[in-house]
Short mmCIF file of N, CA and C in Angstrom, two decimals:
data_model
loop_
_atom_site.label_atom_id
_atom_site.label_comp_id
_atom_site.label_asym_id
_atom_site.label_seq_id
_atom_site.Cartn_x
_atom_site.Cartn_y
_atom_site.Cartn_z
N UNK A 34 -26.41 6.91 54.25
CA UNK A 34 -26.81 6.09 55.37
C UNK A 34 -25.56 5.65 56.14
N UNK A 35 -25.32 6.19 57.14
CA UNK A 35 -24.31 5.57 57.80
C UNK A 35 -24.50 4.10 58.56
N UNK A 36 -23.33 3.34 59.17
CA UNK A 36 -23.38 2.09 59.55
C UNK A 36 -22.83 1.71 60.28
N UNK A 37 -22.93 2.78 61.84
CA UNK A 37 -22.44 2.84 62.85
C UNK A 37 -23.77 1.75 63.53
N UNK A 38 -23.41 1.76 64.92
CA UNK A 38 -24.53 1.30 65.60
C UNK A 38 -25.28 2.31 66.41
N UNK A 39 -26.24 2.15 65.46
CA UNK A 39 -27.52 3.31 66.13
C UNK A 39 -28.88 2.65 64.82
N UNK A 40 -29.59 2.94 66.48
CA UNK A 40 -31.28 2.86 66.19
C UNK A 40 -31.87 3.33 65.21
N UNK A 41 -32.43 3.35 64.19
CA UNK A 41 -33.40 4.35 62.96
C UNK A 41 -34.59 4.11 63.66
N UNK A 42 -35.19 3.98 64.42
CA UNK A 42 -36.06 4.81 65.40
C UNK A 42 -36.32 5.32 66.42
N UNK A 43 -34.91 5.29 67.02
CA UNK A 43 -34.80 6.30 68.47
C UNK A 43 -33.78 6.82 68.38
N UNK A 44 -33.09 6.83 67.67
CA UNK A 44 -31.57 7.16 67.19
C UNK A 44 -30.69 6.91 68.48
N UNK A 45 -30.66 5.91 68.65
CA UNK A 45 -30.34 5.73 70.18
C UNK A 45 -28.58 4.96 69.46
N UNK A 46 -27.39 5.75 70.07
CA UNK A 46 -25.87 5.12 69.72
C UNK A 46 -25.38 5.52 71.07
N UNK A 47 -23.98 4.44 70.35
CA UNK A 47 -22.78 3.92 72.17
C UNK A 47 -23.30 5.00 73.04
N UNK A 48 -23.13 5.15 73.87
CA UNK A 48 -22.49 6.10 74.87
C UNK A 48 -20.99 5.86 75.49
N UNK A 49 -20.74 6.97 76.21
CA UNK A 49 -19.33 6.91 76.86
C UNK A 49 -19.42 6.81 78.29
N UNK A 50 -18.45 6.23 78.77
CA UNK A 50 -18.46 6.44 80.39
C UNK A 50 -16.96 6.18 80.65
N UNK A 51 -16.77 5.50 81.93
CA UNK A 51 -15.43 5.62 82.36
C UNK A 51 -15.44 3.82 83.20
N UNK A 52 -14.62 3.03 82.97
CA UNK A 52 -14.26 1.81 83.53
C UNK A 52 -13.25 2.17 85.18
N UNK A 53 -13.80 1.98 85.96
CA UNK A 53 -13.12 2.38 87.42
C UNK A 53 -12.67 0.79 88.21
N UNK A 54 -11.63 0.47 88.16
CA UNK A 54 -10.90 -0.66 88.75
C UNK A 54 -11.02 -0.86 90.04
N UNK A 55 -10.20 -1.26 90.54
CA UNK A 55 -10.21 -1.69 92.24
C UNK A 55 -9.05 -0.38 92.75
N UNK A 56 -8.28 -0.39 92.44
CA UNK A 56 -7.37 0.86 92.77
C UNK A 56 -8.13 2.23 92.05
N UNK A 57 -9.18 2.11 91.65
CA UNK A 57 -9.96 3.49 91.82
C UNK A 57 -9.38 4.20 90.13
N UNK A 58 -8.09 3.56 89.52
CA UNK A 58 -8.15 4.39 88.04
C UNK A 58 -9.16 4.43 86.74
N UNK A 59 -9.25 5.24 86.52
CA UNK A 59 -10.58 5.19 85.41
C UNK A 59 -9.67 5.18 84.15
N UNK A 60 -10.77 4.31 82.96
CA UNK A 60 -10.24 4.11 81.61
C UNK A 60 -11.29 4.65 81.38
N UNK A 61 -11.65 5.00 80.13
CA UNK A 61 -12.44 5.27 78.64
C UNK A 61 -12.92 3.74 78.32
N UNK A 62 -14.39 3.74 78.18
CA UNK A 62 -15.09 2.67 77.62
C UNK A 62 -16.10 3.61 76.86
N UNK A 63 -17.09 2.54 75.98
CA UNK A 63 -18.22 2.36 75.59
C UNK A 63 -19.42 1.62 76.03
N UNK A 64 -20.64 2.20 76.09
CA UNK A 64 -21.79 1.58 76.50
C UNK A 64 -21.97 1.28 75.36
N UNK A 65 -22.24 -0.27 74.82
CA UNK A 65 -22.84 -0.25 73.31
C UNK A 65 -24.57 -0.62 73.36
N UNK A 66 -24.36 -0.48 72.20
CA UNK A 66 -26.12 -0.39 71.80
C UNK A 66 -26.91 -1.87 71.56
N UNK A 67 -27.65 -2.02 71.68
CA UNK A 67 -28.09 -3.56 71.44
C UNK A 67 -29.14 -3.41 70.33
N UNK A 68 -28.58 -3.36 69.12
CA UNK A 68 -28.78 -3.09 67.86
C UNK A 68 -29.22 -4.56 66.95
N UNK A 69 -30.10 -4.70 66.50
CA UNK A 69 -30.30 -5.83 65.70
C UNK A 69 -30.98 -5.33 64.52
N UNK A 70 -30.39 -6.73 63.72
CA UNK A 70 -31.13 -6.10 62.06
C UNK A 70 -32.53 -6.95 62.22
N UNK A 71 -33.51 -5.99 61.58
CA UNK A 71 -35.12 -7.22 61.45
C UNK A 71 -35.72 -7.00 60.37
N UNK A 72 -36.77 -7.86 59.62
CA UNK A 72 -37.20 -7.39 58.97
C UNK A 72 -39.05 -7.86 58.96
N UNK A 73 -39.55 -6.30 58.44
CA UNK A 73 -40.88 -6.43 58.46
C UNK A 73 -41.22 -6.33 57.26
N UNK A 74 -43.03 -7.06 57.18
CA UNK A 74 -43.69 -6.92 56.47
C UNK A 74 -44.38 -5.17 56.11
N UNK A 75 -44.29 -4.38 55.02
CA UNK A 75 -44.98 -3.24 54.86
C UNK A 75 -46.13 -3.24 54.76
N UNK A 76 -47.44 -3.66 54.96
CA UNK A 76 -48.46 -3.92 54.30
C UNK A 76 -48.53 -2.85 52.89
N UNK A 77 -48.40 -1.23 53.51
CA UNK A 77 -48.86 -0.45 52.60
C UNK A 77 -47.70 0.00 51.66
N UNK A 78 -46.76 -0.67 51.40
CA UNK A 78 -45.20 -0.74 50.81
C UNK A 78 -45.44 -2.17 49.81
N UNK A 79 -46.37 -2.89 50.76
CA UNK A 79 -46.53 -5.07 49.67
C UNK A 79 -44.99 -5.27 49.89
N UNK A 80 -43.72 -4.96 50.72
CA UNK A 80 -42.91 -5.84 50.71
C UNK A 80 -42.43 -5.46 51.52
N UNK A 81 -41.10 -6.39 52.02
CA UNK A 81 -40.24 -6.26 53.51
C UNK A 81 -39.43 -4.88 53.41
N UNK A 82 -39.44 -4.54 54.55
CA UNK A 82 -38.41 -3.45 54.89
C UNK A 82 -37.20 -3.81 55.92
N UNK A 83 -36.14 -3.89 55.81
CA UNK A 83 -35.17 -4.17 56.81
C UNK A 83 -34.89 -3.10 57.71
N UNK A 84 -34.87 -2.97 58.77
CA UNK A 84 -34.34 -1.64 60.07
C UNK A 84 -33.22 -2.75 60.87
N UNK A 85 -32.71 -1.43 61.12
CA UNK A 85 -31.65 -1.38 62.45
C UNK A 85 -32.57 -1.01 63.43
N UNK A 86 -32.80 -2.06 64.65
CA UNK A 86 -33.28 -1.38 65.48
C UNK A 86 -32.91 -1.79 66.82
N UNK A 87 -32.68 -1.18 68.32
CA UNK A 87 -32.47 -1.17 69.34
C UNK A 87 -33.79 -2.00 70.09
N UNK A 88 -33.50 -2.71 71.34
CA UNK A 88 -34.13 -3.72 71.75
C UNK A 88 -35.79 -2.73 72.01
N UNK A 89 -35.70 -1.21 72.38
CA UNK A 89 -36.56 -0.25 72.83
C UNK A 89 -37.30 0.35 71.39
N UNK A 90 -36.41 0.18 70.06
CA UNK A 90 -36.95 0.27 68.46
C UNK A 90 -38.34 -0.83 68.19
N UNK A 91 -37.46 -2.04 68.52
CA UNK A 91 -38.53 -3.19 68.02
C UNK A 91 -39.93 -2.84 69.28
N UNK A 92 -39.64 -2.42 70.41
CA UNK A 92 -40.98 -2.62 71.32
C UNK A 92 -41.94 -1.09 71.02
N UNK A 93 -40.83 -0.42 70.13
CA UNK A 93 -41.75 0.65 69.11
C UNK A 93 -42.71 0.44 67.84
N UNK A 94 -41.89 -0.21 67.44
CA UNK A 94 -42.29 -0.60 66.24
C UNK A 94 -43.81 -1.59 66.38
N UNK A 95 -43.68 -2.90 68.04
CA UNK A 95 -44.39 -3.65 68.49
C UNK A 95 -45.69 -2.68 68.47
N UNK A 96 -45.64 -1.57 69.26
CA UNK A 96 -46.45 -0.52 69.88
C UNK A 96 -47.37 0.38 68.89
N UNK A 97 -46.71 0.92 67.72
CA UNK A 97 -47.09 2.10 66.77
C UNK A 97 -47.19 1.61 65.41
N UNK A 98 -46.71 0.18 65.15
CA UNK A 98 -46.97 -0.79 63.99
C UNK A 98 -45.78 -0.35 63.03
N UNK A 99 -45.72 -1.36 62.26
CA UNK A 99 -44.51 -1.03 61.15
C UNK A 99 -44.95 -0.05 59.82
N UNK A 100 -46.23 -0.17 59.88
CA UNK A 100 -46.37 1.14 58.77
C UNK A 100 -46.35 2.31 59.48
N UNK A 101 -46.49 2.82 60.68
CA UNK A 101 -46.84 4.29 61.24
C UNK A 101 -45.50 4.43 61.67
N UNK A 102 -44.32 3.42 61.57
CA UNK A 102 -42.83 3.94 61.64
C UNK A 102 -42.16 4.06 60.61
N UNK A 103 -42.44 3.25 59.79
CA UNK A 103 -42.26 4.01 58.08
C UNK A 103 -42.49 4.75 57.40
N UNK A 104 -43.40 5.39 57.98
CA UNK A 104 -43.79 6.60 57.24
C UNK A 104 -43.25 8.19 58.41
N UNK A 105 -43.06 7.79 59.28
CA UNK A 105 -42.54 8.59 60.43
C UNK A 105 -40.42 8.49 59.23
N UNK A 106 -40.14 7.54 59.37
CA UNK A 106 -38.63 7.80 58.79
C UNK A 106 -38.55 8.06 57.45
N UNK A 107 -39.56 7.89 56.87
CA UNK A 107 -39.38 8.69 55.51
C UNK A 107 -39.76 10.10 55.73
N UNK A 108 -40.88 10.48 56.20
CA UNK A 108 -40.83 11.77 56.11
C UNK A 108 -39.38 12.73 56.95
N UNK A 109 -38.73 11.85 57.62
CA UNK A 109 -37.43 12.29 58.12
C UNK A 109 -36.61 12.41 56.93
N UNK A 110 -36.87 11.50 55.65
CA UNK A 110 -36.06 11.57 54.27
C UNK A 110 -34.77 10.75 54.89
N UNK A 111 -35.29 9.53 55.69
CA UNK A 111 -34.40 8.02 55.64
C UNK A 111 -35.13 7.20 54.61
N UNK A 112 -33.70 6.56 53.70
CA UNK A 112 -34.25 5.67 52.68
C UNK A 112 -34.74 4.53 53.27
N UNK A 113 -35.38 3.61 52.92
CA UNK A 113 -36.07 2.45 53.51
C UNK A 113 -35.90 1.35 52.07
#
């Protein structure tokens, strides 16, 4: 399991872009991810599961319920 910042249900991590100043030079940045830890109830598990998930994860999870995304990342063969 890695422990970068990225989504376990959209796999959504940083992106890259470029920082452009007033004199027009570009740097190297990161878009970061808006990653939070949560934790749900499993019903069909009887106990909490913790995810990493992106602000667009949780309004998944809101949407498709926390058991029909747990069983979606296990059968990916993510531990839970």
């Amino acid at each position: 399991m890695t422990m970068g910042r990225r989504c376990q249900v959209t796999g959504r991590s940083p992106g890259v872009g470029r920082n452009v100043s007033h004199s027009h030079v570009r740097t190297p940045r990161r878009f970061g991810v808006n990653v939070q830890d949560r934790r749900y109830w499993a019903p069909s598990l009887g106990r909490y599961v913790r995810l990493r998930l992106s602000a667009k994860g949780i309004k998944v999870v809101d949407r498709d319920g926390v058991d029909a995304v747990v069983a979606r990342l296990r059968a990916a063969g993510e531990r839970i």
